[in-house]
Coordinates of C-alpha atoms and ligand atoms in Angstrom, one line a residue:
M1394 CA -29.6 -18.2 -18.2
T1395 CA -28.5 -20.6 -15.6
D1396 CA -25.7 -19.3 -13.1
S1397 CA -23.4 -22.3 -13.4
L1398 CA -20.4 -23.7 -15.1
S1399 CA -20.8 -27.1 -17.2
V1400 CA -17.5 -28.7 -17.0
R1401 CA -16.3 -32.0 -19.0
D1402 CA -13.1 -33.7 -17.6
N1403 CA -11.8 -35.1 -20.7
R1404 CA -9.5 -37.5 -18.7
T1405 CA -12.4 -39.3 -17.3
N1406 CA -15.5 -38.1 -19.5
A1407 CA -17.1 -36.9 -16.3
E1408 CA -19.2 -33.9 -16.2
Y1409 CA -20.0 -31.4 -13.6
E1410 CA -21.9 -28.5 -13.0
L1411 CA -20.3 -25.8 -10.8
P1412 CA -22.5 -22.9 -9.5
I1413 CA -21.4 -19.5 -10.1
S1414 CA -22.3 -16.8 -7.6
D1415 CA -21.0 -13.1 -7.6
G1416 CA -19.4 -13.9 -10.9
T1417 CA -17.2 -16.5 -9.3
I1418 CA -16.8 -20.3 -9.1
R1419 CA -16.0 -21.5 -5.7
A1420 CA -12.1 -23.2 -5.7
V1421 CA -13.6 -25.8 -3.3
D1422 CA -16.0 -27.0 -5.7
L1423 CA -13.1 -28.3 -7.9
L1424 CA -12.5 -30.7 -5.4
R1425 CA -15.2 -32.7 -6.7
I1426 CA -13.6 -33.1 -10.0
T1427 CA -11.0 -36.3 -9.6
A1428 CA -9.0 -38.5 -11.6
D1429 CA -7.0 -41.2 -10.2
D1430 CA -8.6 -40.1 -6.8
E1431 CA -6.8 -36.9 -7.1
P1432 CA -9.0 -33.7 -6.7
L1433 CA -8.5 -31.0 -9.2
V1434 CA -6.7 -27.8 -7.7
S1435 CA -6.4 -24.4 -9.4
Y1436 CA -3.0 -23.1 -9.7
D1437 CA -2.8 -19.2 -9.6
P1438 CA 0.8 -17.8 -8.6
G1439 CA 0.5 -14.2 -7.5
F1440 CA -3.5 -14.4 -7.2
V1441 CA -3.7 -13.2 -10.6
N1442 CA -7.6 -14.3 -10.8
T1443 CA -8.5 -15.5 -7.5
A1444 CA -10.8 -13.8 -5.2
A1445 CA -9.7 -14.5 -1.4
C1446 CA -12.4 -12.7 0.4
R1447 CA -15.7 -10.3 0.2
S1448 CA -15.1 -6.6 0.7
A1449 CA -17.3 -3.6 1.2
I1450 CA -14.6 -1.3 1.6
T1451 CA -12.6 -0.4 -2.0
Y1452 CA -14.0 -0.8 -5.6
I1453 CA -11.6 -0.8 -8.5
D1454 CA -12.3 -1.2 -12.1
G1455 CA -9.0 -1.3 -13.8
D1456 CA -10.2 -1.3 -17.2
A1457 CA -12.1 1.9 -16.8
G1458 CA -9.6 3.6 -14.4
I1459 CA -12.3 3.8 -11.6
L1460 CA -11.2 4.0 -7.9
E1461 CA -13.8 4.4 -5.0
Y1462 CA -13.6 4.1 -1.4
R1463 CA -17.1 2.7 0.1
G1464 CA -18.8 4.0 -3.3
Y1465 CA -17.2 7.5 -3.3
P1466 CA -15.0 8.5 -6.3
I1467 CA -11.5 9.3 -5.4
E1468 CA -11.5 12.3 -7.4
Q1469 CA -14.2 13.5 -5.1
L1470 CA -12.6 12.4 -1.9
A1471 CA -9.2 14.1 -3.1
E1472 CA -11.1 17.2 -4.0
H1473 CA -13.1 17.7 -0.9
S1474 CA -12.2 15.4 1.9
T1475 CA -9.2 15.2 4.4
H1476 CA -7.2 12.2 5.4
L1477 CA -8.8 11.6 8.7
E1478 CA -12.4 12.1 7.4
T1479 CA -11.5 9.5 4.8
A1480 CA -10.1 7.2 7.4
Y1481 CA -13.5 7.4 9.1
L1482 CA -15.3 6.7 5.9
L1483 CA -13.0 3.7 5.2
L1484 CA -13.4 2.5 8.8
N1485 CA -17.1 2.8 9.2
G1486 CA -18.6 2.7 5.9
Q1487 CA -20.2 6.3 5.9
L1488 CA -18.9 9.9 6.1
P1489 CA -18.9 11.3 9.6
T1490 CA -21.6 14.2 10.5
A1491 CA -19.8 17.2 11.6
E1492 CA -20.0 16.2 15.2
E1493 CA -18.7 12.6 14.6
L1494 CA -15.7 14.0 12.7
A1495 CA -14.9 16.5 15.5
D1496 CA -14.8 13.6 18.2
W1497 CA -12.9 11.3 15.5
E1498 CA -10.2 13.7 15.0
H1499 CA -9.9 14.6 18.7
L1500 CA -9.6 10.8 19.5
V1501 CA -7.1 10.2 17.0
N1502 CA -5.0 13.4 18.1
T1503 CA -5.1 12.0 21.8
H1504 CA -3.2 8.9 20.6
R1505 CA -0.4 10.5 18.8
L1506 CA 2.3 9.9 21.6
L1507 CA 4.7 6.7 21.4
P1508 CA 5.6 4.5 24.4
D1509 CA 8.7 5.8 25.7
N1510 CA 10.6 2.5 25.1
V1511 CA 9.7 2.9 21.3
K1512 CA 12.0 5.7 21.4
T1513 CA 14.9 3.4 22.8
L1514 CA 14.0 1.1 20.1
I1515 CA 14.6 3.7 17.3
H1516 CA 17.6 4.8 19.0
G1517 CA 19.0 1.4 19.0
F1518 CA 19.1 1.4 15.1
R1519 CA 22.3 2.5 13.3
Y1520 CA 22.0 6.2 11.8
D1521 CA 21.9 5.0 8.2
A1522 CA 19.0 2.3 9.0
H1523 CA 16.4 2.3 6.6
P1524 CA 13.1 4.0 8.0
M1525 CA 11.1 1.1 6.6
A1526 CA 12.8 -1.2 8.7
M1527 CA 12.6 0.9 11.8
M1528 CA 8.8 1.4 11.1
M1529 CA 8.4 -2.4 10.7
S1530 CA 9.9 -3.3 13.7
A1531 CA 8.2 -0.6 16.0
V1532 CA 4.9 -1.1 14.9
A1533 CA 5.4 -5.0 15.6
S1534 CA 6.6 -3.9 18.9
F1535 CA 3.2 -2.1 19.8
H1536 CA 1.4 -5.2 20.7
T1537 CA 3.8 -5.7 23.6
F1538 CA 2.8 -2.4 25.1
Y1539 CA -1.1 -2.7 24.4
R1540 CA -1.9 -6.3 25.2
D1541 CA -5.5 -5.9 24.9
S1542 CA -4.9 -5.6 21.1
R1543 CA -4.9 -9.6 21.2
N1544 CA -8.7 -9.4 22.0
I1545 CA -9.7 -9.2 18.4
T1546 CA -13.1 -10.6 19.3
D1547 CA -13.8 -7.5 21.5
P1548 CA -15.1 -4.7 19.3
E1549 CA -14.0 -2.0 22.0
A1550 CA -10.6 -3.5 22.1
R1551 CA -10.4 -3.5 18.3
E1552 CA -11.7 0.2 18.1
L1553 CA -9.1 1.5 20.4
N1554 CA -6.2 -0.1 19.0
I1555 CA -7.2 0.9 15.2
V1556 CA -7.2 4.5 16.6
R1557 CA -3.9 4.2 18.6
L1558 CA -2.1 2.9 15.6
I1559 CA -3.7 5.8 13.1
G1560 CA -2.7 8.2 15.9
K1561 CA 0.7 6.9 16.3
M1562 CA 2.0 6.2 12.6
P1563 CA 2.7 9.9 11.7
T1564 CA 4.9 10.2 15.1
L1565 CA 6.7 6.9 14.4
A1566 CA 7.5 7.9 10.9
A1567 CA 8.6 11.6 11.8
F1568 CA 10.6 10.0 14.7
A1569 CA 12.3 7.4 12.4
Y1570 CA 13.3 10.3 9.9
R1571 CA 14.8 12.5 12.7
H1572 CA 16.7 9.7 13.8
S1573 CA 18.0 9.1 10.5
V1574 CA 18.9 12.7 10.0
G1575 CA 20.4 12.9 13.4
R1576 CA 17.9 15.7 14.8
P1577 CA 16.1 15.9 18.2
Y1578 CA 12.5 14.2 18.3
V1579 CA 9.5 16.6 17.9
Y1580 CA 6.3 15.6 19.8
P1581 CA 2.9 16.0 18.6
D1582 CA 1.4 19.5 19.1
D1583 CA -2.1 19.3 20.0
S1584 CA -3.1 22.6 18.3
L1585 CA -2.3 21.1 14.6
G1586 CA -4.1 18.7 12.5
Y1587 CA -3.1 15.3 11.3
C1588 CA -0.9 16.5 8.3
E1589 CA 0.1 19.7 9.5
N1590 CA 1.3 18.2 12.9
F1591 CA 3.0 15.4 10.8
L1592 CA 5.0 18.3 8.9
A1593 CA 5.9 20.1 12.2
M1594 CA 7.2 16.8 13.8
L1595 CA 9.4 16.4 10.3
F1596 CA 10.6 19.5 9.9
Q1597 CA 10.4 21.8 12.7
G1598 CA 13.8 23.3 13.7
A1599 CA 14.9 25.9 16.2
E1600 CA 11.8 27.9 15.7
P1601 CA 9.1 28.1 18.6
K1602 CA 6.4 27.0 16.3
Y1603 CA 6.6 25.6 12.8
E1604 CA 4.1 26.9 10.5
A1605 CA 3.7 24.7 7.5
D1606 CA 2.5 26.3 3.8
P1607 CA -1.0 25.3 3.5
R1608 CA -0.6 24.3 -0.1
L1609 CA 2.0 21.7 1.5
V1610 CA -0.8 20.6 4.0
R1611 CA -3.2 20.2 1.5
A1612 CA -1.0 18.3 -1.0
L1613 CA 0.0 16.1 1.8
E1614 CA -3.9 15.4 2.4
V1615 CA -4.3 14.6 -1.0
L1616 CA -1.5 12.0 -1.1
F1617 CA -2.7 10.5 2.2
I1618 CA -6.4 10.1 0.5
L1619 CA -5.2 8.5 -2.5
H1620 CA -3.0 6.3 -0.6
A1621 CA -5.4 5.3 2.1
D1622 CA -6.6 2.1 0.5
H1623 CA -6.5 -0.1 -2.8
E1624 CA -8.2 -3.4 -2.0
Q1625 CA -6.5 -6.6 -2.0
N1626 CA -3.0 -5.4 -3.2
C1627 CA 0.2 -7.0 -2.1
S1628 CA 0.6 -5.6 1.5
T1629 CA -3.2 -5.8 2.3
N1630 CA -3.1 -9.3 1.3
A1631 CA -0.2 -9.9 3.5
V1632 CA -2.1 -8.1 6.8
R1633 CA -5.1 -10.0 5.8
A1634 CA -3.1 -13.5 5.8
V1635 CA -1.3 -12.7 9.1
A1636 CA -4.6 -11.4 10.6
S1637 CA -6.3 -14.7 9.5
A1638 CA -4.0 -16.8 12.1
G1639 CA -6.0 -14.6 14.8
N1640 CA -3.2 -11.9 14.8
D1641 CA -3.7 -8.4 16.5
P1642 CA -3.6 -5.2 14.2
Y1643 CA 0.0 -4.5 15.2
T1644 CA 1.7 -7.6 14.2
S1645 CA -0.7 -7.8 11.1
C1646 CA 0.3 -4.2 9.9
G1647 CA 4.0 -4.9 10.7
A1648 CA 3.7 -7.6 7.9
G1649 CA 1.9 -4.9 5.8
I1650 CA 4.8 -2.8 6.0
G1651 CA 7.2 -5.4 5.0
A1652 CA 5.5 -6.1 1.9
L1653 CA 5.0 -2.3 1.0
F1654 CA 8.9 -2.1 1.2
G1655 CA 9.3 -4.0 -1.6
P1656 CA 10.4 -2.4 -5.0
L1657 CA 7.3 -3.8 -7.1
H1658 CA 5.0 -2.3 -4.4
G1659 CA 5.4 0.5 -2.5
G1660 CA 9.2 0.9 -2.9
A1661 CA 8.5 1.9 -6.5
N1662 CA 8.4 5.6 -5.8
E1663 CA 11.9 5.4 -4.5
A1664 CA 12.8 3.3 -7.7
V1665 CA 11.1 6.1 -9.8
L1666 CA 13.5 8.8 -8.3
R1667 CA 16.8 6.3 -8.9
M1668 CA 15.4 5.8 -12.3
L1669 CA 15.2 9.6 -13.1
R1670 CA 18.4 10.4 -11.9
E1671 CA 20.0 7.6 -13.9
I1672 CA 18.5 9.0 -17.1
K1673 CA 19.9 12.4 -16.0
T1674 CA 18.7 14.4 -19.0
V1675 CA 15.7 14.5 -21.3
D1676 CA 17.6 13.7 -24.4
R1677 CA 18.6 10.5 -23.1
V1678 CA 14.8 9.3 -22.3
P1679 CA 14.5 7.5 -25.9
E1680 CA 17.8 5.5 -25.1
F1681 CA 16.4 4.5 -21.7
I1682 CA 12.8 3.6 -23.4
A1683 CA 14.7 1.5 -25.8
G1684 CA 16.7 -0.6 -23.1
V1685 CA 13.6 -1.1 -21.2
K1686 CA 11.9 -2.5 -24.6
D1687 CA 15.1 -4.9 -24.7
G1688 CA 14.5 -6.2 -21.4
K1689 CA 17.2 -4.0 -19.6
G1690 CA 14.9 -3.1 -17.0
R1691 CA 11.5 -2.0 -16.1
L1692 CA 10.1 1.6 -16.5
M1693 CA 9.4 2.1 -12.8
G1694 CA 6.1 3.8 -11.8
F1695 CA 4.5 2.5 -15.1
G1696 CA 2.2 -0.8 -15.2
H1697 CA -0.2 -2.3 -12.6
R1698 CA -1.8 -5.5 -12.0
V1699 CA -5.4 -4.1 -11.8
Y1700 CA -5.3 -0.9 -13.7
K1701 CA -4.9 -1.8 -17.5
N1702 CA -5.8 2.2 -18.1
Y1703 CA -4.5 5.4 -16.5
D1704 CA -4.3 4.7 -12.7
P1705 CA -6.9 7.5 -11.4
R1706 CA -4.7 8.4 -8.9
A1707 CA -1.7 9.2 -11.0
K1708 CA -3.9 11.8 -12.8
I1709 CA -4.6 13.5 -9.3
I1710 CA -0.9 13.3 -8.1
K1711 CA 0.5 15.0 -11.4
H1712 CA -1.8 17.8 -10.8
A1713 CA -0.7 17.9 -7.0
T1714 CA 2.9 17.9 -8.4
E1715 CA 2.5 21.0 -10.3
Q1716 CA 1.1 22.8 -7.4
V1717 CA 3.7 21.6 -5.0
F1718 CA 6.4 22.6 -7.2
E1719 CA 4.9 26.2 -7.6
A1720 CA 4.5 26.4 -3.6
V1721 CA 8.3 25.2 -3.0
G1722 CA 9.5 27.5 -6.1
V1723 CA 11.7 24.9 -7.4
D1724 CA 12.0 24.0 -10.9
N1725 CA 13.3 20.3 -10.8
P1726 CA 14.8 18.6 -13.9
L1727 CA 13.5 15.2 -12.9
L1728 CA 10.0 16.2 -13.5
K1729 CA 10.7 17.3 -17.3
I1730 CA 12.2 13.9 -17.6
A1731 CA 9.1 12.3 -15.7
I1732 CA 6.9 13.9 -18.2
E1733 CA 9.0 13.0 -21.3
L1734 CA 8.9 9.4 -20.4
E1735 CA 5.3 9.5 -20.0
K1736 CA 4.8 11.1 -23.2
I1737 CA 6.9 8.7 -25.3
A1738 CA 5.6 5.5 -23.5
L1739 CA 2.0 6.4 -23.9
Q1740 CA 2.7 6.4 -27.7
D1741 CA 5.1 3.6 -27.9
D1742 CA 3.7 0.2 -29.0
Y1743 CA 5.5 -1.9 -26.6
F1744 CA 3.7 0.2 -23.8
V1745 CA 0.2 0.5 -25.6
K1746 CA 0.2 -3.1 -26.4
R1747 CA 0.8 -4.3 -23.0
R1748 CA -1.6 -1.6 -21.6
L1749 CA 1.2 -0.2 -19.4
Y1750 CA 0.4 3.3 -18.0
P1751 CA 1.6 5.6 -14.9
N1752 CA 0.7 4.4 -11.8
V1753 CA 0.2 6.2 -8.5
D1754 CA 4.2 5.9 -7.9
F1755 CA 5.1 7.7 -11.0
Y1756 CA 4.8 11.3 -9.7
S1757 CA 4.7 10.9 -6.0
G1758 CA 8.3 10.5 -5.6
L1759 CA 8.9 13.8 -7.3
I1760 CA 6.4 15.4 -4.8
Y1761 CA 8.3 14.0 -1.8
E1762 CA 11.5 15.2 -3.1
A1763 CA 10.1 18.7 -3.5
L1764 CA 9.1 18.5 0.2
T1765 CA 13.0 17.6 0.7
F1766 CA 12.6 14.2 1.9
P1767 CA 15.4 11.8 1.2
P1768 CA 14.1 8.6 -1.1
E1769 CA 14.3 6.2 1.8
M1770 CA 11.0 8.1 3.1
F1771 CA 9.2 7.9 0.4
T1772 CA 7.9 4.5 1.1
V1773 CA 7.3 5.5 4.9
L1774 CA 5.1 8.2 3.5
F1775 CA 2.8 5.7 1.8
A1776 CA 2.8 3.5 4.8
V1777 CA 1.2 6.1 7.0
P1778 CA -1.8 6.7 5.1
R1779 CA -2.2 3.1 3.8
T1780 CA -2.2 2.0 7.6
V1781 CA -6.1 3.1 7.6
G1782 CA -6.7 1.0 4.7
W1783 CA -4.8 -2.2 6.3
L1784 CA -6.6 -1.3 9.8
S1785 CA -10.2 -1.2 7.6
Q1786 CA -9.2 -4.7 5.9
W1787 CA -8.1 -6.3 9.2
Q1788 CA -11.1 -5.4 10.7
E1789 CA -13.3 -6.5 8.1
G1790 CA -11.3 -9.7 8.0
V1791 CA -11.3 -10.8 11.5
T1792 CA -15.1 -10.1 11.8
D1793 CA -15.9 -12.0 8.6
P1794 CA -17.7 -15.2 9.3
E1795 CA -16.3 -16.6 6.0
A1796 CA -12.8 -15.9 6.8
K1797 CA -10.4 -18.8 7.4
I1798 CA -6.8 -19.2 8.1
S1799 CA -4.8 -18.4 4.8
R1800 CA -3.3 -21.5 3.7
P1801 CA -2.8 -21.9 -0.2
K1802 CA -1.8 -25.0 -1.9
Q1803 CA 1.3 -25.8 -3.9
I1804 CA 2.1 -28.0 -6.9
Y1805 CA 5.0 -30.3 -5.2
T1806 CA 8.1 -30.5 -7.6
G1807 CA 10.5 -32.2 -5.4
I1808 CA 11.9 -35.6 -5.1
R1809 CA 9.8 -37.7 -3.4
T1810 CA 10.8 -40.4 -0.6
R1811 CA 14.4 -41.6 -0.3
D1812 CA 16.8 -42.7 2.3
Y1813 CA 19.0 -40.5 4.6
A1814 CA 22.5 -40.8 3.3
H1815 CA 25.4 -40.6 6.2
L1816 CA 28.1 -37.8 5.5
G1817 CA 30.9 -40.4 4.4
E1818 CA 28.4 -42.0 1.9
R1819 CA 27.4 -38.6 -0.1
Ligands
ACO1111 N1 8.1 -1.5 -17.7 C1 8.5 -2.5 -18.9 N2 7.6 -3.4 -19.1 C2 6.7 -3.8 -18.0 C3 6.7 -3.0 -16.8 C4 7.1 -2.0 -16.7 N3 7.1 -1.0 -15.7 N4 5.5 -3.7 -16.3 C5 5.3 -4.7 -17.0 N5 5.7 -5.0 -18.1 C6 5.6 -6.1 -19.0 C7 6.2 -7.2 -18.6 O1 7.4 -7.4 -18.9 C8 5.2 -8.3 -19.3 O2 5.9 -8.5 -20.7 P1 5.6 -9.6 -21.3 O3 4.0 -9.8 -21.7 O4 6.5 -9.3 -22.9 O5 6.7 -10.7 -20.6 C9 3.8 -7.6 -19.2 O6 4.2 -6.2 -19.2 C10 3.0 -8.1 -18.2 O7 3.9 -7.7 -17.0 P2 3.8 -8.6 -15.5 O8 4.9 -8.5 -15.0 O9 3.2 -9.9 -16.1 O10 2.5 -7.7 -14.7 P3 2.1 -7.9 -13.4 O11 0.7 -7.4 -13.3 O12 2.4 -9.2 -13.0 O13 3.1 -6.8 -12.6 C11 3.8 -4.8 -11.9 C12 2.6 -5.3 -12.2 C13 4.6 -5.5 -10.8 C14 3.2 -3.4 -11.0 C15 4.5 -4.4 -13.1 O14 3.8 -3.6 -13.8 C16 5.8 -3.7 -12.6 O15 7.0 -4.4 -12.4 N6 5.8 -2.3 -12.7 C17 7.0 -1.4 -12.3 C18 7.2 -1.2 -10.6 C19 5.9 -0.5 -10.1 O16 5.7 0.9 -10.7 N7 5.3 -1.0 -9.0 C20 4.3 -0.2 -8.6 C21 2.9 -0.5 -8.8 S1 1.8 0.5 -7.8 C22 1.8 0.0 -6.3 O17 2.3 -0.9 -5.8 C23 1.6 1.3 -5.5

């Protein structure tokens, strides 16, 4: 077997041999194929079949429903690991020893405070500002406080600013939340772990010490592990594209937050909750499904560019949802609607034929609601753990000798050269 692709261009009858490596052809090899002096270009809106980088971080087999971080199956990490341990794994490629983990947790915890001016920045937003907008601006502003972050070729500066951002994301998210509900900010508590401290900064009231239900702390750890990375998704691609221009992690991750905000990406969990509320009762599910099939809207939380099988994260989240509901003791009617939607959609020809299954966002919104978060916070709760993935991918991108500034081509469909017409002549 020869690792190459034989191509015959029927416009010119010319034949070409394109090498295949790693199951891909190089798009630049298409430049050799020309007709009328115009080189052949591949057209791929949305990068449906284009690999933009090499990566050793996350492996997905969408047909088989497999997700692995650095080779470890997501199911095992969700069962045994913590978010910070998984963060170490994603960034460094190996699970830490006990000593390395203790040092890492300590290091991240020492970087949880925000620069004081960031509080002023958050304070400047209207009470009803979307917290994702606050997060985006605040993260982008971090580089003004940490100018060494621009030294992206210096490994020590890279490491320090990665740790800073992982440490600060929960504090920022909690401050944005408390600003929107008009409550005073709660500062990080050194005696608490990453997720426990996050819950305290979010929900502490007048009590001197907030004590989170350990079942909720574990549920948050699991949610954070599941959301930590997902290879070249829309927001990670945004981070890598911005980083490819030589940008620091804060500027790059600010772009990632912007991409994640979209309802087709991280904003889907918020959209799922709104959809469930709109459906209102279980008996209206068939009517809603019929509307989706008629093109009146999408079944939010269903479908995925990569998974053409059950999203492995959705399975774990469904289980976590039941545990959280047990811990908080609520009987949420929206869960019943979600289960009915899933049941019908999984049997319906429209969804089966298109291989549409529940994705990570289908159940996560229900957990966040059970934890009393308003829907605007849902995507923020995605952004906090995904920062770890963005930073791992940022680091890999800026140290990749093959990386180039992101600059796709276009097919120009506009008018060509014409003369400017003065106002009175149009
Ligand atoms: N409900 C109904 N129909 C759907 C859905 C859905 N959720 N998703 C896809 N389809 C249909 C499309 O209409 C299309 O049908 P057609 O072939 O008859 O035209 C077919 O399935 C293929 O859909 P595409 O939009 O081409 O698939 P793509 O891979 O581009 O989109 C996406 C993936 C954006 C996730 C899509 O499935 C969707 O919009 N889902 C709902 C939003 C959502 O849950 N997003 C979260 C994704 S997970 C994440 O980002 C964390």
